[in-house]
Each structure stands twice: as C-alpha cells, then as structure tokens.
Amino acid sequence: MFSLFIENFRISITSVLANKMRSLLTALGVVIGILAVTLMGTLISGLDHSFEKSMEFLGKDVLYIRKYEWFGDKEWWEMRNRPNIKIKHANSILERSQYAKYVAPVSEWYTSVKRDANEISGVRVTGTTGAYAMISTAEIEKGRFFSSSENRSGSRVAIIGKDIADNLFENENAIGERIRIGNYTFRVIGEIEKQGKFLGMFSLDKQVIIPIGTHQRLFTRRGWTGINVRVDENNIDNATEEITALMRQFRHVRPTEDDNFALNRQDPFKQQYSMIKLAIGGTGFFITVLSLVVGGIGIANIMFVTVKERTREIGTRKALGATPKMILMQFLMESITICLFGGLLGLGLAWGGSFIINQYFPSEMPIDLALTALGLSMFVGIISGLAPSYKAAKLDPIDALRYE
Amino acid sequence: MSLISLKNIYKIYNVGGEEVRALDGVNVNIQENEYLAIMGPSGSGKSTLMNMIGCLDTPTSGLYEFEGEMVNEMDDNQLASIRNRKIGFVFQTFNLLPKATAQHNVEIPLIYGNVRRDQRKNLATEALESVGLGDRMHHKPNELSGGQRQRVAIARALVNKPSIILADEPTGNLDSKSGQEIMEIFDSLYQTGNTIILVTHEDDVAKHAHRTIRLLDGKVKEDISVAA
C-alpha cells in the first residue's frame, strides 16, 4: 500500500505544480485562514510573555495601598477627595499585621535626570526605604541598595535603572558618579537589571530610586505616596482583609463608610487581560473559521472540476486495476495536498509576520499552534475533497473511458 | 477448460423506456494462446462484448467464467483485481498519463498490484525492451511518436504478464506504417504464447488473427477459425 501512497502523493504534487496559478488561488482561503490563526497565536503568545513579565514586576504576593483604585467602577473625582496615604502607616502595618513580611512606603514624582550635557526627561523618581529591595523582583545588578542610615539621614544617593545607565553612562561605570535629578545632585550607588516595559506601555527601566526622606524633602510635595506590602503568598486574601481593617482603623473610617483608600493587587490585571485575550482569540477564531469554510468550498469546487477534467484518466486507471478506494485516495490526497500547500504558505507568511510583531513586543510563533494549523488545513482538505473524490471513485469505467 | 467462457450472455440497456439488447444471447469460448479478432459494424455490440471480456462491465444475465472464476458474480473490487492481474488493455487513443515517463506509465498496473519498487522497475524495463523502447524509458508521451506511444501502451498491457491482451482498435489512430509495426508486435506476442483479442472493424487488422468473430445486432453472426 505504501507504493500506492507514494504514487498518489506524486500525482498530487504533479497536478498542483501543473496548475500553479489555479492551485494558488484555490488555496487562498486556507492561506488566509492559517495566517489568521497563527498570527493570532503569535500575538497572544507575545502578549502572554509581555504580560507575565509585567505581572512579575507587580508580584503576586504584593499589595499596593494607594489613593486610587487601579480597576473598578469608582468615580475618579470621588477618589480624588480621599486623604493621601501617609508614610507613617507603613511602620504601623509592619508592627500590627501578622501577614505583612516587608512594608515599603513609596513616593513617586517624574522629573528629568542630567549628566553633563545629556538629559533624560520624564524619569520616574521613586523614594522608598530599604524594604523596597525585598519587595521588588528586580535585582541590583551593580553596586548596592541604600542603607537604613542613608535613608534616615536623607542622603542624596540614587540607584539607577537600565535606561538611565545606558543613556548617561554608556560603557562607563556609573557607580560613584554624580547625576542631577531635577535640580539636585545625587551620587549613583547602584544599578538595577533590565526590566523591560510594563504591558508594553512605559519602560520600567526609566527610573531612579532614592531614599524616601530625601524624596519627601525635594519632590513629594508634588508627587504621590503609597505603601507596598509584601505578604505571605498563601494568605493573600487574609492579608488583604487584615490590612484593609488596619488601614480603616488608622484612618478612623466609620463602619458605615466605604474605604477611603485602595488595596490594589495584580489579580484584576489578569481578569482584564484574559478579557482582551478572549477578544483577540475570538476575532482570530472567527476569521479563521470563516476563511477556512469559504476556502474549503472553493477547494471542493476545483476538485469537482479536476475530476471532470481527468475523467478519462480515471477510466484508464480503473481499466489498469485501480479499485474505487484507490481512486478515492488519489483525489483525496490531491485535495489534502492543495490544502497543505496553502497551510504551509500561510505558515510561511505568518512566520514573516511574527518578525514584524516581534519588533513591537517579544513574541514567537508557537510550534504546537503551527502544527495544529497544518493539521487543520489537512482536515479542510479531507472534508472538501470527500465529495469530489467519492464521485471519482464511483465513476463507471466504461463511461469514463469513453468521456471526451 | 476454456480460458474464457461466455454462456448465454445478455446485456440489456433501458434507453428512454425502450429496451436495447446490446448483447443478445452470446456464447463464446476462448482458449489459451488464441489470436482472435472481434468484428462488426458500429452498434453491433462489439464494444460491449469487449468491455464484458475485459471485466469492465458485467452482464445483465448469463455466465462469464474467466480461468474458472465467475466474473458475473464479482463486485467492483474483485473486477478491479482481475483486470489488474489477468487483462492487459491496449486502447485506440493509447490512454497514457501525459505527465509521466514511459517507464512510470508502464509501472502503473504494478503499483495497483502492490509490486515492490525495485521489482517494478525491473519489470517495466523488461516490458519496454520487449517492445523495442529500451532507449525511450524516460521520455514523456509528448516526446514520443504515435507508434511509440502505442508501444508504451502495449508494454503497460504486458507488464503484469496477463492471461489475455485486449486491444481496442489498436491501429485506429496510427498511420499505416506504424500500424503495421504494432501488428507485428502483436504477432510476435502471439508467437511467444500470449492470448490476444483484437477489436476492430478493419479487415487488414483482423487478418492477422486466426479466428474472427463477427457480431451483428448483439448476436454472433459468424465464428471462423483459420488454420495457423
């Protein structure tokens, strides 16, 4: 049976190559279908990758006490009237909470960072304490984090992100050098490893970290303050409840009143993200199914034409001893070959497309999806080839031989 | 025992409510190593009889025995198998696959007969050499003359070492010189022990055979044997 398989494959290839333009046009639906499904897969894989990295930055065991909710249906103006988060509550939480492992107050302000004539604007200036290093997943690549005495004394020392290091120091060693943050001179004591972009929106590496006391004196009047709490990963819900209660207590919120602060976590990001993913996946799926169905009909149509054109060949083959099943397999194989050819073409285009996507955020074409796509195009080939092949198999050899 | 035995064969078609008797009670026995011509005007039923003998068609009624096997009781797969193993067809229009080489064309019956690749190659080469086309094995039909194409077709008919070679107007599409060459091949095939059945309306072709069956209106009108 194997030689028959080879023979059928040979016939299919010959037939596809003999009608290049026709095969290409016929396979177009499958090409588009496979292109859609693989590009969608590549896009989702890229999004997944980028999302995972961004979520890593947030950490799954970190609670962010903020004035504003990251997600939710609260009105912006309602939250604006809430009191600001106070640094002193960081210590209170650490003292009173049984789930909090590390607590770091965080203040942020955006300003420019200069060294000599080089300037980077819009740099995130984070003021925090030594605990920040224990909460953040980013490692110090060179140098060190600031000590508690530096923190207490309000030293002008800074840990710089990768973007700052690359742009202001290029190949030089930044440690010990001086930079100007806003209008103030700081000494660089550390460098953070590359973190990439947050959800593809803004660079996490375009930041400097300074002691919170220093930040308070120089920048905080205009920025905002929050508290990051790293809790026991297995008790994150209990921790949320407990810390909410503590915050309410600190801020004297009456039992009838709503919280006047937000306890943010990475979870809502995930919910939001899976909705986006579902939308992309749904669209891709719809396009794929539509083009495969239309493409399949086109292939069935052209296969009927092929069977008609080759009626005499079918008659000859039957006279030479081909059984109906052998003829069926021959035309089924031809239909599958057209679809596989379309599938491979679609995959090739998607592969090229994935490079373009890769320019915007790191992604790769998932291998299992590529294989599934090929399987899918085979499936389309079988389904659309079935009726024409059956017709060929059932032809009466005498009529077929006599066919002009 | 006869190689082929047709007993009381009827083939009746229904054309627009009218009964057409393409074969109307035919009795024919064919022995091994006969050289037979079936003749008759168009509509006489000679094509139907040829299709019947070639196992392309089954009778409406009657018994058809081929080497002791009852052909009239066979299904499509069994008919395909008997065509593959026992019958070599030669068509008026050659019916070669245009995109395949001479060798590949000759291999087709072997592929359907599930013969191994290396063996297939040897058998095809042998068959092509026996019709004098040993040097044209890798040519495609459009690179061959009409006579050469028909020789490829004969090689294809021979390759499975069939019990009969069934040729339908084998010289009908050829000039007289090529036709003559083809008939010489049939003559020599007969001499080496093959059974040959020609279907033709040309007396020149039929005179090569040693037995002639003339059909008229679906009946055997005469069955004449000439001593070899």
XYZ file of C-alpha atoms in Angstrom:
632
model
C 0.000 0.000 0.000
C 2.971 2.257 0.638
C 3.939 2.488 -3.030
C 0.365 3.475 -3.809
C 0.639 6.226 -1.218
C 3.862 7.469 -2.819
C 2.227 7.276 -6.253
C -0.770 9.274 -5.059
C 1.497 11.846 -3.497
C 3.433 12.088 -6.753
C 0.244 12.557 -8.743
C -0.893 15.267 -6.337
C 2.364 17.193 -6.492
C 2.449 16.928 -10.295
C -1.122 18.115 -10.524
C -0.609 21.037 -8.140
C 2.548 22.117 -9.974
C 0.915 21.737 -13.382
C -1.775 24.228 -12.348
C 0.255 26.626 -10.222
C -1.980 29.646 -10.525
C -5.148 27.648 -10.075
C -3.750 25.853 -7.037
C -2.630 29.140 -5.512
C -5.993 30.815 -5.998
C -7.780 27.725 -4.746
C -5.644 27.559 -1.639
C -6.011 31.265 -0.870
C -8.829 30.745 1.616
C -6.758 28.219 3.507
C -3.732 30.535 3.331
C -5.713 33.342 4.939
C -7.261 31.018 7.497
C -3.944 29.594 8.593
C -2.335 33.028 8.519
C -5.068 34.364 10.804
C -4.860 31.545 13.307
C -1.073 31.563 13.567
C -0.707 35.329 13.686
C -3.332 35.416 16.394
C -1.433 32.718 18.282
C 1.822 34.605 17.884
C 0.180 37.798 19.061
C -1.297 36.101 22.103
C 1.989 34.406 22.928
C 3.712 37.771 22.722
C 1.053 39.364 24.885
C 1.335 36.494 27.355
C 5.065 36.908 27.522
C 4.870 40.639 27.963
C 2.027 40.286 30.466
C 3.857 37.683 32.525
C 6.891 39.931 32.746
C 4.770 42.889 33.732
C 2.957 40.844 36.340
C 6.301 39.687 37.623
C 7.102 43.315 38.228
C 3.957 43.733 40.293
C 4.474 40.448 42.120
C 1.631 38.134 43.009
C 2.214 38.500 46.750
C 2.358 42.292 46.914
C -0.468 44.592 47.989
C -0.351 48.161 46.792
C -2.002 50.593 49.177
C -2.923 53.612 47.077
C -5.292 56.500 46.968
C -6.684 55.370 43.591
C -8.080 52.023 42.552
C -6.314 50.506 39.537
C -9.530 48.963 38.362
C -13.150 49.251 39.301
C -16.132 51.451 38.815
C -15.335 54.111 41.419
C -15.598 57.661 40.092
C -12.306 59.426 39.677
C -13.469 62.598 41.449
C -14.706 60.536 44.365
C -11.268 59.023 44.872
C -9.581 62.373 44.399
C -11.195 63.631 47.577
C -9.720 60.828 49.639
C -6.923 61.714 52.058
C -3.407 60.980 50.845
C -1.619 57.837 52.007
C 0.763 58.601 54.856
C 4.245 57.170 55.125
C 3.923 56.577 58.839
C 1.292 53.910 58.251
C 3.960 51.727 56.671
C 5.560 51.184 60.040
C 2.212 50.675 61.730
C 1.304 47.953 59.268
C 4.616 46.206 59.729
C 4.129 46.299 63.506
C 0.496 45.226 63.627
C -0.038 42.895 60.664
C 0.685 39.203 61.066
C 0.805 38.587 57.298
C 2.983 41.511 56.172
C 6.575 40.415 55.582
C 8.018 43.643 54.186
C 6.478 47.056 54.017
C 7.881 49.883 51.931
C 6.420 53.345 51.607
C 6.764 54.608 48.047
C 6.636 58.155 46.710
C 6.780 58.935 43.048
C 7.474 62.005 41.001
C 8.555 62.450 37.420
C 11.384 64.779 36.510
C 14.461 64.997 34.321
C 17.818 63.386 35.014
C 21.007 65.005 33.750
C 24.684 64.245 33.481
C 26.796 66.955 31.912
C 25.020 67.855 28.684
C 22.974 64.659 28.491
C 19.448 64.823 29.773
C 16.595 62.346 30.003
C 13.208 63.789 30.796
C 10.191 62.115 32.332
C 12.163 59.787 34.557
C 10.250 58.129 37.370
C 11.827 59.147 40.674
C 10.866 56.692 43.382
C 11.503 57.451 47.036
C 11.429 54.433 49.280
C 13.160 52.508 52.048
C 15.475 49.517 52.120
C 12.432 47.213 52.326
C 11.694 48.073 48.679
C 14.584 45.861 47.618
C 12.885 42.950 49.386
C 9.539 43.594 47.705
C 10.651 44.332 44.158
C 11.529 41.354 41.971
C 14.206 43.346 40.142
C 17.746 42.619 41.268
C 20.522 45.114 41.855
C 22.958 44.377 39.055
C 25.836 46.581 40.172
C 26.553 48.439 43.378
C 24.099 48.266 46.250
C 20.793 49.467 47.654
C 20.936 52.285 50.186
C 21.433 51.535 53.854
C 18.966 52.442 56.564
C 21.298 55.137 57.853
C 21.468 56.708 54.396
C 17.734 56.502 54.364
C 17.303 58.120 57.755
C 19.853 60.858 57.145
C 18.305 61.839 53.839
C 21.459 61.238 51.796
C 21.470 62.187 48.178
C 22.225 58.749 46.780
C 20.454 57.068 43.855
C 20.022 53.650 42.304
C 19.505 53.995 38.573
C 17.520 51.939 36.077
C 18.971 50.418 32.926
C 17.713 53.157 30.578
C 19.460 55.806 32.671
C 22.672 53.796 32.897
C 22.707 53.115 29.161
C 21.940 56.662 28.106
C 24.014 58.665 30.537
C 26.951 56.338 31.077
C 27.056 54.093 28.033
C 30.112 51.955 28.677
C 31.370 53.816 31.722
C 30.933 52.596 35.250
C 28.158 54.648 36.807
C 28.839 53.705 40.413
C 30.210 56.646 42.372
C 29.432 59.121 39.599
C 27.196 62.127 40.055
C 23.946 62.892 38.291
C 21.389 65.666 38.651
C 17.837 64.644 39.438
C 15.681 67.679 38.883
C 17.825 70.446 40.334
C 19.707 68.354 42.860
C 22.963 66.430 42.647
C 22.955 62.743 43.620
C 25.655 60.092 43.829
C 24.945 56.828 41.986
C 25.375 53.832 44.304
C 23.626 51.066 42.373
C 22.211 49.910 39.075
C 19.102 47.758 38.546
C 18.903 44.973 35.983
C 16.822 45.439 32.845
C 13.100 45.025 33.466
C 11.532 45.928 30.114
C 8.239 47.632 29.529
C 5.137 47.433 31.660
C 2.380 45.949 29.443
C 4.247 47.403 26.514
C 3.332 50.909 27.636
C 6.117 52.511 29.637
C 9.675 51.480 30.412
C 10.309 50.170 33.901
C 13.964 50.930 33.376
C 13.490 54.657 33.087
C 13.614 55.192 36.827
C 15.810 56.234 39.693
C 15.337 55.160 43.307
C 16.317 57.450 46.178
C 15.766 57.366 49.963
C 12.235 58.351 50.864
C 13.319 61.045 53.314
C 15.253 62.770 50.569
C 12.322 62.340 48.203
C 9.946 63.894 50.761
C 12.055 66.961 51.163
C 12.800 67.524 47.478
C 9.915 66.146 45.424
C 6.976 64.674 47.305
C 5.000 67.835 47.702
C 4.051 67.418 44.084
C 4.043 63.626 43.725
C 2.010 60.873 45.283
C 2.678 58.377 48.043
C 1.631 54.781 48.574
C 2.648 51.736 50.545
C 3.791 48.437 49.062
C 3.297 45.402 51.292
C 4.737 42.011 50.578
C 2.634 39.386 52.296
C 2.591 35.670 52.762
C 1.712 34.338 49.304
C -0.596 31.623 50.647
C -2.574 34.029 52.750
C -3.037 36.877 50.344
C -6.812 37.067 50.851
C -6.499 37.020 54.630
C -3.758 39.613 54.377
C -5.957 41.839 52.213
C -8.737 41.630 54.770
C -6.441 42.263 57.691
C -4.622 45.197 56.152
C -7.871 46.755 54.975
C -9.080 46.574 58.570
C -5.841 48.077 59.851
C -5.971 50.927 57.364
C -9.588 51.666 58.272
C -8.557 51.726 61.897
C -5.583 54.027 61.288
C -7.720 56.410 59.291
C -10.740 56.213 61.623
C -13.172 55.115 58.932
C -16.591 54.503 60.450
C -18.197 51.092 59.893
C -20.904 52.648 57.718
C -18.412 54.391 55.479
C -16.632 52.945 52.424
C -12.867 52.532 52.387
C -11.123 55.789 51.629
C -8.078 54.068 50.214
C -7.405 51.317 47.676
C -5.723 47.972 48.197
C -4.524 47.042 44.687
C -3.312 43.614 43.550
C -2.214 42.114 40.246
C -5.348 39.936 40.009
C -7.632 42.465 38.316
C -4.949 42.923 35.673
C -5.261 39.245 34.961
C -9.030 39.434 34.639
C -8.734 42.433 32.374
C -6.074 40.681 30.379
C -7.992 37.475 29.893
C -10.866 39.539 28.531
C -8.563 41.191 25.994
C -7.128 37.810 25.131
C -10.594 36.394 24.659
C -11.480 39.267 22.324
C -8.351 38.753 20.194
C -8.769 34.993 20.227
C -12.460 35.259 19.345
C -11.793 37.577 16.427
C -8.979 35.396 15.148
C -11.108 32.282 15.531
C -13.966 33.889 13.637
C -11.725 34.986 10.750
C -10.089 31.569 10.660
C -13.312 29.584 10.613
C -14.858 31.883 8.032
C -11.926 31.749 5.632
C -11.460 28.014 6.078
C -15.121 27.361 5.316
C -15.068 29.612 2.252
C -11.675 28.196 1.241
C -12.948 24.659 1.713
C -15.907 25.301 -0.571
C -13.520 26.684 -3.192
C -11.367 23.584 -2.960
C -14.344 21.261 -3.237
C -15.386 23.182 -6.319
C -11.994 22.974 -8.013
C -11.749 19.292 -7.135
C -15.035 18.656 -8.945
C -13.515 20.403 -11.964
C -10.358 18.299 -11.661
C -12.345 15.074 -11.513
C -14.274 16.143 -14.591
C -11.108 17.073 -16.474
C -9.438 13.812 -15.665
C -12.392 11.518 -16.262
C -10.544 9.600 -18.958
C -7.507 9.225 -16.761
C -9.777 7.788 -14.071
C -11.210 5.363 -16.633
C -7.729 4.291 -17.702
C -6.624 3.793 -14.129
C -9.679 1.712 -13.400
C -9.043 -0.411 -16.504
C -5.499 -0.961 -15.269
C -6.783 -2.272 -11.962
C -7.378 0.673 -9.628
C -10.159 -0.092 -7.157
C -12.715 2.582 -6.244
C -10.922 3.051 -2.942
C -7.592 3.676 -4.677
C -9.184 6.355 -6.870
C -10.840 7.882 -3.813
C -7.491 8.069 -2.049
C -5.822 9.606 -5.082
C -8.190 12.564 -5.250
C -8.423 12.921 -1.503
C -4.671 13.138 -1.440
C -4.735 15.796 -4.105
C -7.202 17.874 -2.145
C -5.142 17.456 1.019
C -2.015 18.455 -0.882
C -3.606 21.695 -2.074
C -4.684 22.466 1.491
C -1.320 21.570 2.971
C 0.344 23.730 0.365
C -1.984 26.565 1.377
C -1.324 25.833 5.025
C 2.434 25.911 4.553
C 2.187 29.144 2.576
C 0.054 30.648 5.339
C 2.552 29.481 7.935
C 5.416 30.977 5.937
C 3.623 34.323 5.763
C 2.772 34.128 9.455
C 6.384 33.366 10.218
C 7.370 36.544 8.370
C 4.590 38.415 10.153
C 5.781 37.202 13.522
C 9.060 39.006 12.918
C 7.134 42.233 12.447
C 5.159 41.607 15.633
C 8.419 40.811 17.352
C 9.589 44.346 16.596
C 6.893 45.712 18.864
C 6.996 43.207 21.648
C 8.915 39.994 22.067
C 6.956 37.043 20.748
C 7.432 33.836 18.866
C 5.265 31.641 16.717
C 4.145 28.759 18.926
C 5.256 25.437 17.400
C 2.250 23.490 18.637
C -0.043 26.052 17.047
C 1.854 25.772 13.754
C 1.378 22.006 13.840
C -2.285 22.403 14.737
C -2.656 24.786 11.803
C -1.170 22.209 9.448
C -3.479 19.581 10.887
C -6.367 21.954 10.381
C -5.505 22.515 6.730
C -5.325 18.743 6.263
C -8.733 18.459 7.841
C -10.127 21.073 5.449
C -8.546 19.101 2.593
C -10.238 15.891 3.663
C -13.652 17.463 4.199
C -13.704 19.416 0.963
C -12.142 16.604 -1.054
C -14.538 13.936 0.130
C -17.471 14.539 -2.207
C -15.412 15.042 -5.418
C -13.226 12.020 -4.625
C -16.253 9.876 -3.946
C -17.663 10.947 -7.271
C -14.416 9.945 -8.997
C -14.342 6.607 -7.202
C -17.899 5.789 -8.265
C -17.390 6.607 -11.947
C -18.267 3.775 -14.285
C -15.014 2.747 -16.001
C -16.670 2.375 -19.404
C -18.297 5.812 -19.297
C -15.075 7.291 -18.002
C -13.007 5.748 -20.791
C -15.448 6.971 -23.402
C -15.573 10.515 -21.955
C -14.346 13.152 -24.391
C -11.172 -25.994 -19.776
C -11.513 -22.783 -21.735
C -9.620 -19.676 -20.683
C -12.742 -17.636 -21.225
C -16.252 -18.986 -21.372
C -19.268 -16.798 -22.091
C -22.600 -18.614 -21.799
C -25.854 -17.070 -22.871
C -24.691 -13.509 -22.230
C -27.294 -10.756 -22.355
C -26.658 -7.077 -21.840
C -29.836 -5.066 -21.897
C -29.979 -1.285 -21.547
C -33.045 0.773 -20.984
C -32.813 3.867 -23.140
C -35.749 6.209 -22.712
C -38.155 3.406 -21.817
C -37.013 1.362 -24.803
C -35.160 -1.891 -24.324
C -31.827 -2.110 -26.175
C -30.221 -5.525 -26.401
C -26.511 -4.736 -26.787
C -25.708 -8.414 -26.373
C -28.447 -10.820 -27.189
C -27.518 -14.316 -26.092
C -23.817 -14.557 -26.874
C -21.919 -17.826 -26.463
C -18.149 -17.685 -26.919
C -15.277 -19.835 -25.685
C -11.711 -18.649 -25.968
C -8.770 -20.981 -25.432
C -5.306 -20.160 -24.242
C -2.976 -18.780 -26.915
C -5.682 -17.861 -29.374
C -5.339 -14.897 -31.723
C -8.852 -13.595 -32.047
C -10.480 -10.659 -33.786
C -13.908 -9.372 -32.878
C -15.504 -7.522 -35.754
C -18.757 -5.887 -36.550
C -20.281 -2.567 -37.600
C -20.888 0.096 -35.002
C -23.853 -0.731 -32.829
C -23.281 -4.433 -33.341
C -22.291 -4.899 -29.708
C -18.585 -5.481 -30.221
C -17.582 -2.753 -27.757
C -19.979 -4.155 -25.190
C -18.560 -7.625 -25.700
C -15.040 -6.280 -25.361
C -15.953 -4.483 -22.125
C -17.532 -7.694 -20.896
C -14.447 -9.772 -21.703
C -12.261 -7.024 -20.189
C -14.242 -7.236 -16.924
C -15.140 -3.556 -17.189
C -18.783 -4.498 -17.361
C -20.954 -7.312 -16.049
C -23.742 -8.995 -17.985
C -27.438 -8.483 -17.294
C -27.729 -12.233 -17.382
C -25.591 -15.168 -18.386
C -22.445 -16.802 -17.084
C -18.950 -15.439 -17.573
C -16.134 -17.663 -16.450
C -12.535 -16.419 -16.610
C -9.975 -19.109 -15.762
C -12.636 -20.786 -13.696
C -13.623 -17.622 -11.791
C -17.204 -16.442 -12.064
C -16.873 -12.858 -13.271
C -20.611 -12.192 -13.365
C -20.748 -12.540 -9.566
C -17.858 -10.197 -8.793
C -18.043 -6.830 -7.079
C -16.105 -3.705 -8.128
C -13.008 -4.589 -6.114
C -12.795 -8.123 -7.472
C -13.290 -6.837 -11.015
C -10.504 -4.299 -10.483
C -8.249 -7.042 -9.216
C -8.930 -9.397 -12.142
C -8.369 -6.516 -14.616
C -5.133 -5.753 -12.877
C -3.758 -9.292 -12.813
C -5.245 -11.031 -15.840
C -6.053 -8.471 -18.524
C -3.801 -6.159 -20.463
C -5.623 -3.310 -22.186
C -4.466 -1.525 -25.332
C -6.657 1.423 -26.324
C -7.144 3.169 -29.625
C -6.165 6.512 -28.064
C -3.251 4.988 -26.096
C -4.525 6.476 -22.783
C -1.098 7.173 -21.357
C -0.658 9.573 -18.467
C 0.725 12.682 -20.176
C 2.922 13.864 -17.299
C 4.519 10.518 -16.555
C 7.537 8.971 -18.296
C 7.201 5.824 -20.382
C 8.635 3.815 -17.544
C 6.250 5.266 -14.990
C 3.291 4.674 -17.285
C 4.267 1.032 -17.559
C 4.629 0.789 -13.779
C 1.028 1.888 -13.092
C -0.555 -1.610 -13.171
C 2.255 -2.844 -10.927
C 1.575 -0.045 -8.432
C -2.058 -1.083 -8.258
C -0.879 -4.671 -7.976
C 1.250 -3.646 -4.982
C 4.547 -4.761 -6.504
C 7.698 -3.588 -4.741
C 9.534 -0.632 -6.173
C 12.778 -2.288 -7.285
C 10.881 -5.185 -8.806
C 8.556 -2.754 -10.542
C 11.461 -1.019 -12.159
C 12.898 -4.280 -13.478
C 9.562 -5.475 -14.864
C 8.856 -2.128 -16.536
C 12.300 -2.060 -18.130
C 11.853 -5.603 -19.359
C 8.438 -4.835 -20.869
C 9.658 -1.680 -22.603
C 12.670 -3.503 -24.014
C 10.418 -6.245 -25.369
C 8.573 -3.627 -27.496
C 11.842 -2.041 -28.600
C 11.670 1.079 -26.416
C 14.614 0.342 -24.122
C 16.113 3.695 -25.097
C 12.926 5.726 -24.576
C 12.138 4.803 -20.999
C 12.468 8.309 -19.577
C 10.582 10.087 -22.342
C 7.144 11.511 -21.735
C 4.311 10.676 -24.168
C 4.534 14.062 -25.899
C 8.169 13.295 -26.729
C 7.186 10.066 -28.488
C 5.617 9.344 -31.871
C 2.171 7.770 -32.149
C 3.608 4.336 -32.842
C 5.980 4.663 -29.901
C 3.132 5.705 -27.617
C 1.147 2.659 -28.620
C 4.192 0.516 -27.923
C 4.412 2.027 -24.430
C 0.748 1.116 -24.026
C 1.481 -2.446 -25.142
C 4.367 -2.644 -22.678
C 1.959 -1.459 -19.986
C -0.503 -4.165 -21.014
C 2.233 -6.813 -20.884
C 3.925 -5.864 -17.675
C 1.701 -7.879 -15.348
C 2.027 -10.968 -17.570
C -1.731 -11.078 -18.135
C -3.778 -14.035 -19.348
C -5.178 -12.031 -22.262
C -4.231 -8.884 -24.124
C -7.298 -6.964 -25.168
C -6.725 -4.387 -27.882
C -9.455 -1.987 -28.978
C -8.740 -0.632 -32.486
C -5.026 -0.560 -31.671
C -4.078 0.924 -35.034
C -7.038 3.275 -35.376
C -5.040 6.400 -34.550
C -1.861 5.454 -36.391
C -0.529 5.846 -39.888
C -0.294 2.600 -41.885
C 3.441 2.116 -41.310
C 3.205 2.489 -37.537
C 0.061 0.366 -37.615
C 1.947 -2.340 -39.398
C 4.705 -2.233 -36.763
C 2.164 -2.523 -33.983
C 0.540 -5.531 -35.648
C 3.947 -7.167 -35.945
C 4.370 -6.762 -32.200
C 1.006 -8.463 -31.619
C 2.017 -11.264 -33.982
C 5.227 -11.893 -32.097
C 3.430 -11.701 -28.757
C 1.078 -14.388 -30.036
C 4.010 -16.496 -31.133
C 5.515 -16.323 -27.642
C 2.330 -17.827 -26.224
C 0.083 -14.883 -25.382
C -3.655 -14.820 -25.916
C -4.635 -11.809 -27.993
C -8.083 -10.388 -28.624
C -8.388 -7.585 -31.173
C -11.498 -5.485 -31.547
C -11.529 -3.857 -34.951
C -13.556 -3.007 -37.998
C -10.548 -3.162 -40.352
C -10.075 -6.353 -42.316
C -6.351 -5.629 -42.622
C -6.052 -5.799 -38.868
C -8.369 -8.746 -38.470
C -6.483 -10.860 -40.974
C -3.570 -11.098 -38.528
C -5.826 -13.107 -36.240
C -6.530 -16.794 -36.653
C -10.113 -16.629 -35.580
C -12.708 -13.995 -36.358
C -15.998 -13.451 -34.596
C -18.460 -11.233 -36.406
C -21.245 -9.629 -34.432
C -24.473 -8.156 -35.695
C -27.272 -6.731 -33.559
C -25.841 -8.242 -30.419
C -25.609 -11.747 -31.807
C -22.678 -13.785 -33.048
C -23.165 -13.887 -36.784
C -20.126 -15.948 -37.678
C -17.168 -17.507 -35.885
C -14.482 -18.589 -38.334
C -11.127 -20.124 -37.483
C -8.284 -20.219 -39.978
C -5.562 -22.786 -39.513
C -2.388 -21.060 -38.441
